[in-house]
Each structure stands twice: as structure tokens, then as C-alpha cells.
Short mmCIF file of C-alpha atoms in Angstrom, two decimals:
data_model
loop_
_atom_site.label_atom_id
_atom_site.label_comp_id
_atom_site.label_asym_id
_atom_site.label_seq_id
_atom_site.Cartn_x
_atom_site.Cartn_y
_atom_site.Cartn_z
CA MET K 20 -61.79 64.96 -104.57
CA THR K 21 -58.66 66.43 -103.37
CA LYS K 22 -57.36 69.54 -104.57
CA GLU K 23 -55.12 68.05 -107.45
CA GLU K 24 -57.82 65.73 -108.72
CA LEU K 25 -60.19 68.54 -108.99
CA ILE K 26 -57.42 70.87 -110.86
CA SER K 27 -56.90 67.80 -113.45
CA TYR K 28 -60.42 67.12 -113.88
CA ILE K 29 -61.54 70.28 -114.52
CA GLN K 30 -58.50 71.11 -116.99
CA GLU K 31 -59.32 68.15 -118.70
CA ASN K 32 -63.02 69.00 -119.46
CA PHE K 33 -62.57 72.66 -119.80
CA SER K 34 -59.03 73.02 -121.54
CA GLY K 35 -58.15 76.18 -122.66
CA LYS K 36 -61.19 78.13 -121.05
CA VAL K 37 -60.30 78.02 -117.48
CA GLU K 38 -56.79 79.42 -116.14
CA LEU K 39 -55.65 78.01 -112.62
CA ILE K 40 -54.56 80.90 -110.08
CA GLU K 41 -51.85 79.37 -107.73
CA ASN K 42 -52.75 79.57 -104.26
CA ASP K 43 -52.03 78.12 -100.76
CA MET K 44 -55.81 77.63 -100.20
CA PRO K 45 -57.17 74.21 -99.66
CA GLU K 46 -59.30 74.82 -102.54
CA PRO K 47 -58.45 75.04 -106.38
CA TYR K 48 -59.05 78.74 -107.52
CA PHE K 49 -59.75 79.33 -111.51
CA LEU K 50 -59.92 82.27 -113.53
CA ILE K 51 -62.65 81.88 -115.97
CA GLU K 52 -63.68 83.88 -119.34
CA PRO K 53 -66.93 86.13 -118.71
CA LYS K 54 -68.34 84.41 -121.49
CA ALA K 55 -67.86 80.91 -120.11
CA ILE K 56 -69.09 81.53 -116.81
CA VAL K 57 -72.70 80.14 -117.14
CA ALA K 58 -71.03 77.02 -119.18
CA PHE K 59 -68.59 76.38 -116.63
CA SER K 60 -71.02 76.70 -113.86
CA ARG K 61 -73.64 74.49 -115.34
CA PHE K 62 -70.84 71.92 -116.16
CA ILE K 63 -69.59 71.80 -112.47
CA HIS K 64 -73.43 71.79 -111.35
CA ASP K 65 -74.41 68.81 -113.40
CA ASP K 66 -71.51 66.62 -113.85
CA ASN K 67 -71.56 63.48 -111.80
CA LYS K 68 -68.10 63.83 -110.20
CA LEU K 69 -68.43 67.30 -109.14
CA ILE K 70 -72.10 67.96 -108.04
CA MET K 71 -71.60 71.60 -106.99
CA HIS K 72 -75.10 71.97 -105.69
CA PHE K 73 -74.52 74.90 -103.28
CA LEU K 74 -73.27 78.30 -104.22
CA MET K 75 -71.86 79.46 -100.92
CA ASN K 76 -70.85 82.94 -101.81
CA LEU K 77 -71.11 85.24 -104.75
CA SER K 78 -69.45 88.86 -104.53
CA GLY K 79 -68.05 91.54 -106.45
CA VAL K 80 -64.56 93.20 -105.99
CA ASP K 81 -63.28 96.37 -107.05
CA THR K 82 -59.36 95.96 -107.67
CA LYS K 83 -59.05 99.69 -109.14
CA GLU K 84 -58.06 98.23 -112.50
CA ASN K 85 -60.84 95.64 -112.94
CA MET K 86 -64.15 94.49 -111.38
CA GLU K 87 -64.16 91.02 -110.32
CA VAL K 88 -66.75 88.66 -109.39
CA VAL K 89 -65.89 85.65 -107.21
CA TYR K 90 -67.97 82.57 -106.97
CA ASN K 91 -67.67 79.96 -103.95
CA VAL K 92 -69.22 76.76 -104.54
CA CYS K 93 -69.33 73.55 -102.57
CA SER K 94 -70.67 69.83 -102.89
CA TYR K 95 -72.24 68.54 -99.87
CA ARG K 96 -72.36 65.16 -101.28
CA LEU K 97 -68.74 64.83 -102.37
CA LYS K 98 -67.39 66.99 -99.53
CA HIS K 99 -65.19 69.32 -101.95
CA ARG K 100 -65.01 72.98 -102.66
CA LEU K 101 -64.07 75.05 -105.61
CA PHE K 102 -63.61 78.66 -105.98
CA PHE K 103 -63.42 80.58 -109.25
CA LYS K 104 -63.58 84.31 -110.32
CA THR K 105 -64.24 86.30 -113.48
CA VAL K 106 -62.49 89.71 -114.42
CA LEU K 107 -64.56 92.42 -115.94
CA PRO K 108 -63.73 95.93 -117.30
CA HIS K 109 -64.46 98.63 -115.11
CA GLU K 110 -66.57 100.76 -117.32
CA LYS K 111 -68.81 98.09 -118.90
CA ALA K 112 -69.00 95.32 -115.85
CA GLU K 113 -71.32 92.74 -117.30
CA VAL K 114 -71.64 88.83 -116.93
CA ASP K 115 -74.39 86.52 -117.36
CA THR K 116 -76.50 85.46 -114.40
CA VAL K 117 -76.03 82.22 -112.75
CA LYS K 118 -79.64 82.44 -111.22
CA GLU K 119 -80.90 79.49 -113.45
CA ILE K 120 -78.28 77.24 -111.77
CA TRP K 121 -78.14 78.24 -108.24
CA ALA K 122 -81.46 79.82 -107.14
CA VAL K 123 -79.40 81.71 -104.20
CA ALA K 124 -77.44 83.67 -106.73
CA ASP K 125 -80.50 85.83 -107.08
CA TRP K 126 -80.03 87.93 -103.92
CA HIS K 127 -76.01 87.36 -104.24
CA GLU K 128 -76.38 89.12 -107.66
CA ARG K 129 -78.56 91.99 -106.44
CA GLU K 130 -76.12 92.86 -103.93
CA ALA K 131 -73.35 92.69 -106.16
CA TRP K 132 -75.42 95.07 -108.63
CA GLU K 133 -76.14 97.37 -105.69
CA LEU K 134 -72.87 97.70 -104.09
CA PHE K 135 -70.33 97.57 -107.10
CA GLY K 136 -72.80 98.16 -110.14
CA ILE K 137 -71.83 94.82 -111.80
CA ASN K 138 -74.57 94.19 -114.22
CA PHE K 139 -75.80 90.52 -114.21
CA ASN K 140 -77.45 90.20 -118.04
CA GLY K 141 -80.61 88.09 -117.56
CA HIS K 142 -81.52 88.65 -114.19
CA PRO K 143 -85.12 89.13 -113.87
CA ASN K 144 -85.14 91.42 -110.83
CA LEU K 145 -82.05 93.64 -110.43
CA THR K 146 -83.69 96.06 -108.02
CA ARG K 147 -82.30 97.67 -104.72
CA PHE K 148 -82.85 95.84 -101.28
CA LEU K 149 -79.87 96.73 -99.03
CA LEU K 150 -79.42 100.54 -99.36
CA PRO K 151 -82.26 102.94 -98.43
CA ASP K 152 -85.32 103.08 -101.10
CA ASP K 153 -84.73 106.55 -102.11
CA TRP K 154 -80.83 105.91 -102.58
CA ASP K 155 -79.64 108.01 -105.48
CA GLN K 156 -75.72 108.04 -105.04
CA GLY K 157 -74.59 105.22 -107.19
CA HIS K 158 -72.88 102.07 -106.12
CA PRO K 159 -70.84 103.00 -102.74
CA LEU K 160 -68.34 100.23 -102.74
CA ARG K 161 -66.96 101.08 -106.02
CA LYS K 162 -63.23 102.69 -105.19
CA ASP K 163 -63.73 105.75 -107.53
CA TRP K 164 -67.45 106.27 -105.30
CA VAL K 165 -67.51 109.79 -103.68
CA GLY K 166 -70.39 109.87 -100.94
CA ARG K 167 -72.29 113.22 -100.24
CA ASP K 168 -72.59 112.90 -96.70
CA VAL K 169 -69.23 110.97 -96.07
CA ILE K 170 -66.73 112.31 -93.56
CA PRO K 171 -63.12 111.40 -94.95
CA PHE K 172 -60.80 109.95 -92.74
CA PRO K 173 -58.13 112.66 -91.80
CA GLU K 174 -54.79 112.24 -93.34
CA GLY K 175 -51.85 111.18 -91.37
CA LYS K 176 -53.76 109.14 -88.74
CA MET A 15 -91.62 106.22 -44.32
CA GLY A 16 -89.71 106.02 -47.45
CA VAL A 17 -91.96 108.20 -49.49
CA ASN A 18 -91.76 111.11 -46.80
CA ASP A 19 -87.94 111.00 -46.96
CA LYS A 20 -87.76 111.41 -50.84
CA LEU A 21 -90.55 114.39 -51.15
CA PRO A 22 -89.46 117.49 -50.13
CA VAL A 23 -93.05 118.17 -49.11
CA HIS A 24 -94.66 119.42 -46.03
CA ALA A 25 -96.06 116.11 -44.30
CA GLU A 26 -98.43 115.84 -41.53
CA GLN A 27 -99.87 113.07 -39.56
CA SER A 28 -103.26 113.35 -39.69
CA PRO A 29 -105.60 112.07 -36.79
CA GLY A 30 -106.32 108.72 -38.69
CA GLY A 31 -102.72 108.53 -40.06
CA GLY A 32 -101.51 107.81 -43.69
CA ILE A 33 -102.28 111.22 -45.19
CA ILE A 34 -99.49 113.68 -46.72
CA THR A 35 -99.88 117.06 -48.44
CA THR A 36 -97.71 117.58 -51.28
CA GLU A 37 -97.57 119.09 -54.87
CA LEU A 38 -99.27 116.74 -57.49
CA ASN A 39 -96.33 117.57 -59.80
CA LYS A 40 -93.95 116.13 -57.08
CA ILE A 41 -95.82 112.87 -56.85
CA PHE A 42 -96.42 112.55 -60.52
CA THR A 43 -93.01 112.97 -61.52
CA LEU A 44 -91.74 110.81 -58.47
CA THR A 45 -93.81 107.93 -59.57
CA GLN A 46 -93.04 108.20 -63.31
CA ALA A 47 -89.41 108.09 -62.49
CA LYS A 48 -89.78 105.04 -60.85
CA SER A 49 -91.73 103.13 -63.50
CA LEU A 50 -89.67 104.14 -66.46
CA TRP A 51 -90.85 101.52 -69.08
CA TYR A 52 -88.56 101.49 -71.87
CA LEU A 53 -88.99 100.60 -75.58
CA LEU A 54 -87.68 96.91 -76.52
CA PHE A 55 -85.44 98.05 -79.12
CA GLY A 56 -81.89 97.35 -80.23
CA THR A 57 -80.20 97.42 -83.48
CA ALA A 58 -76.53 96.34 -83.19
CA CYS A 59 -74.31 94.84 -80.18
CA CYS A 60 -75.18 97.30 -77.69
CA ALA A 61 -78.63 95.52 -77.64
CA ILE A 62 -76.66 92.61 -75.86
CA GLU A 63 -75.51 94.81 -73.09
CA LEU A 64 -79.25 96.11 -72.99
CA MET A 65 -80.33 92.50 -72.42
CA ALA A 66 -77.78 91.88 -70.02
CA THR A 67 -78.67 94.84 -67.94
CA GLY A 68 -82.32 93.83 -67.90
CA ALA A 69 -81.49 90.47 -66.96
CA SER A 70 -80.92 89.02 -63.37
CA ARG A 71 -77.41 90.17 -62.54
CA TYR A 72 -78.07 93.80 -63.22
CA ASP A 73 -81.77 93.90 -63.09
CA PHE A 74 -83.52 96.97 -64.48
CA ASP A 75 -86.69 95.74 -62.86
CA ARG A 76 -85.45 96.85 -59.56
CA LEU A 77 -85.50 100.37 -60.69
CA GLY A 78 -88.96 99.89 -62.07
CA MET A 79 -87.99 99.57 -65.50
CA ILE A 80 -89.52 96.82 -67.63
CA PHE A 81 -89.32 96.59 -71.39
CA ARG A 82 -92.28 97.35 -73.70
CA ALA A 83 -92.81 95.81 -77.02
CA SER A 84 -94.92 98.61 -78.11
CA PRO A 85 -93.70 102.38 -78.24
CA ARG A 86 -97.40 103.43 -77.14
CA GLN A 87 -96.77 101.85 -73.69
CA SER A 88 -92.83 103.22 -73.53
CA ASP A 89 -91.65 106.51 -71.64
CA LEU A 90 -88.05 105.62 -72.65
CA MET A 91 -86.32 104.98 -75.83
CA ILE A 92 -83.16 103.41 -75.36
CA VAL A 93 -81.27 103.64 -79.05
CA ALA A 94 -79.11 100.56 -78.68
CA GLY A 95 -76.96 100.49 -81.54
CA THR A 96 -75.92 101.66 -84.94
CA ILE A 97 -78.41 103.56 -86.98
CA THR A 98 -78.13 103.24 -90.52
CA TYR A 99 -79.78 105.64 -93.12
CA LYS A 100 -82.13 102.68 -93.81
CA MET A 101 -83.08 102.48 -90.15
CA ALA A 102 -83.32 106.09 -89.54
CA PRO A 103 -86.96 106.43 -90.53
CA VAL A 104 -87.99 103.52 -88.51
CA VAL A 105 -86.31 105.34 -85.49
CA LYS A 106 -88.18 108.49 -86.11
CA ARG A 107 -91.58 106.97 -86.53
CA LEU A 108 -91.05 104.85 -83.34
CA TYR A 109 -90.10 108.02 -81.61
CA ASP A 110 -93.25 109.64 -82.78
CA GLN A 111 -95.51 106.82 -81.82
CA MET A 112 -94.39 107.07 -78.10
CA ALA A 113 -96.92 109.16 -76.13
CA GLU A 114 -95.76 112.39 -73.95
CA PRO A 115 -93.70 112.53 -71.85
CA ARG A 116 -91.07 110.58 -73.77
CA TYR A 117 -87.35 110.53 -73.10
CA VAL A 118 -84.36 109.23 -75.34
CA LEU A 119 -81.24 107.65 -74.06
CA ALA A 120 -78.37 107.27 -76.67
CA MET A 121 -76.54 104.18 -75.84
CA GLY A 122 -72.96 103.92 -77.09
CA GLY A 123 -70.41 105.30 -79.56
CA CYS A 124 -72.60 104.66 -82.75
CA ALA A 125 -75.82 106.34 -81.50
CA ILE A 126 -73.76 109.09 -80.18
CA GLY A 127 -71.96 110.05 -83.23
CA GLY A 128 -71.42 107.15 -85.62
CA GLY A 129 -68.63 105.37 -83.09
CA PRO A 130 -66.30 103.31 -85.57
CA PHE A 131 -68.40 104.09 -88.67
CA HIS A 132 -67.93 107.93 -88.26
CA TYR A 133 -65.33 108.12 -90.95
CA ASP A 134 -65.69 106.71 -94.57
CA SER A 135 -69.33 105.14 -94.13
CA TYR A 136 -72.00 105.51 -96.70
CA SER A 137 -74.65 103.77 -94.72
CA VAL A 138 -74.46 104.94 -91.08
CA LEU A 139 -76.33 107.88 -89.28
CA GLN A 140 -73.70 110.09 -87.49
CA GLY A 141 -75.71 110.29 -84.31
CA VAL A 142 -79.11 109.78 -83.48
CA ASP A 143 -79.53 113.26 -82.19
CA LYS A 144 -79.70 114.39 -85.85
CA ILE A 145 -83.01 112.84 -86.10
CA ILE A 146 -84.60 112.94 -82.68
CA PRO A 147 -83.75 114.86 -79.47
CA VAL A 148 -81.55 112.99 -77.06
CA ASP A 149 -81.74 113.48 -73.22
CA VAL A 150 -79.10 111.50 -71.97
CA PHE A 151 -75.74 110.16 -73.81
CA VAL A 152 -74.18 107.01 -72.37
CA PRO A 153 -70.71 106.54 -73.89
CA GLY A 154 -68.93 103.23 -74.28
CA CYS A 155 -68.35 100.64 -77.08
CA PRO A 156 -70.57 99.22 -75.63
CA PRO A 157 -71.23 100.61 -72.05
CA ARG A 158 -71.09 98.61 -69.15
CA PRO A 159 -74.39 97.69 -67.68
CA GLU A 160 -73.53 99.88 -64.68
CA ALA A 161 -73.11 102.92 -67.15
CA LEU A 162 -76.41 102.42 -68.65
CA LEU A 163 -78.22 102.15 -65.22
CA GLN A 164 -76.62 105.35 -64.31
CA GLY A 165 -77.86 106.84 -67.60
CA CYS A 166 -81.39 105.66 -66.64
CA LEU A 167 -81.05 107.22 -63.26
CA GLU A 168 -79.95 110.38 -64.89
CA VAL A 169 -83.05 110.21 -67.20
CA GLY A 170 -84.96 109.89 -63.91
CA LYS A 171 -83.20 112.97 -62.44
CA LYS A 172 -84.23 114.99 -65.57
CA LEU A 173 -87.58 113.84 -65.67
CA ARG A 174 -88.15 114.91 -62.08
CA THR A 175 -87.00 118.67 -62.65
CA GLN A 176 -90.05 118.71 -65.41
CA LYS A 177 -93.57 120.18 -64.81
CA ILE A 178 -96.49 118.27 -65.49
CA ASP A 179 -97.87 121.40 -67.28
CA ASP A 180 -95.08 120.95 -69.88
CA TRP A 181 -96.27 117.84 -70.98
CA ARG A 182 -99.42 119.47 -72.59
CA VAL A 183 -97.92 122.07 -74.13
CA ARG A 184 -95.39 120.10 -75.94
#
């Protein structure tokens, strides 16, 4: 499907729950409610006209105001791609896991939890695997994170 | 005789020929400097340059340097690349597993002081000399193979100033 076909098809089937983010990219980009993430993922995975069988990437984003989780999915069979994201509050960043839909989300969600502190409800093994095993300084990619051994970049350079 | 030129020793021609008198220390350190086996260990892009130095154009082997995949058989550890906090205990353990006498060459900006990851980094060790003693630093990002070769010759120079008695004490 082309970008326009994808947009109209998804807006038909998920009207009211998705919000289109205008962009210049060749892929459609949607904003989804945190509660609807699993239902939406299940829909695009199982639907015969979408068949989004591959989660290319799942990453956390800290925009200072909010936390975001961005999902990039594609369909090998139908050769189209789709991006969507969800916006979470900074203090209580929680979203349901999509591990049951795309198994690869397991490690991606662990990474987002480890570096951004985003909780994925229902994830069976949300444990550390990138940072050192004895890490005790929180989630280092958050904007408000202050590290113990970090040398700050000198001002004015 | 090439050996005679290099050794500042008293050499004499014996009646049968082929005998020289020298210090054991001199002959030991000379031979060791000419067979400096290095640990096959690279953590980032400097390792690519290390491989290029080992390959045919620059040819580490002509200095008697060949890589060993085991720290037990290595004399020299070339720290080629960024050392993260997660990798630091591994580097320390590899160094501890090497047999005396052992030497360390820090290759490139990352191994010397964090390099491009010096500021604002939560994960990179700011110089490998914080965990193991370093004999020679080779700056660059990454250093040219010529620079690495020069660094290894400097290790050989340092090695030849040392006494074999020191090895046992350390």
C-alpha cells in the first residue's frame, strides 16, 4: 500500500483512537493512546491488508516534557512500512508490552526500560543487560539524569 | 654478524668460531624484544587499524610480532579501542592472566583518555590507565599503522632497559 492508502485504511478501522502526525517521510506516522497500543499492534499484525509481521525498532525518547515510545514496523510481504508512537508522562512512564505480538520487542523493551526507565507492564523479564551488572545510578539517557563520574562538557565550547 | 652489531658486548672469535660472551640479561631482553607477541584483543575501530598493521602491507610479523588468542601466551596487550565500564573488568582480568613480563600499549584516544567520549559519557572509562599500568601511549583516532609500529618499537626499547631480575620481584 502507498502512504495515502495506509493512512485512510488505518483511520477507517481505528477511527478516533489514532491521530495522524503530518510529516515528509515516505511512511505514515501515527500518535496512539498508551492504552490502545496493544490493540493497535494486534490489529496491524493480524490484519490481512497490513500484515506488519516485523517490528524494526522500538525505542524510548525523552523530550523533557514527556517520555515517548516509538515503534517502527514493516511488512516484508506487502512491502510497506508504518511508524507510530505513544506519549507517556515523565513521572509515571508505563505502557503495556507488545512482546506477545512481536517477540523481538523483548530486548527492545528491556533496553528502553534500562536507559529511559519506561515500564512495560506485562513484560516477563525486565532486567538489566546493557549497563554493567552492578549499575546503581538509574536510567542514564533521561534528560534529568546526573551521573557520578560524568565529566560535563565545558561551557562556551 | 647482525647480533654482534646490536649487542654492546665483548665478542671474541673462538678458535672453533661462533662463540660470543655477553650478559644473560642483554641476550634475554634482546630476544624478547624481537618476539613481542601481542594479545588478539580489540574493542572498537582501532582494532581495524590493528588488523591492518598485522596484515601484509605493514606486516607486524617482520618485527617478530604475531597475535596470540590467549593472554597466557602474550607479552604485550594492545588496548585497541573504547573501554566501557562494562568491559573494564574484562580488560583487568585479561591483564592479570598475562604472564610476566607483560607490557601494555594504549592505542588511540579512547584508550588514552576517553577520546570523543570524554565529556558527558555515562558508559566509557576515561583512559585505560585507570585500571592497568600503561607503558606506551599511541595517540590518534585511530593512529596510523606507522604510529602503532613506532609505539611497538618503543615498547621494545623500554623492554631492553629492564633487568631479568626485576621480573621475579614484580
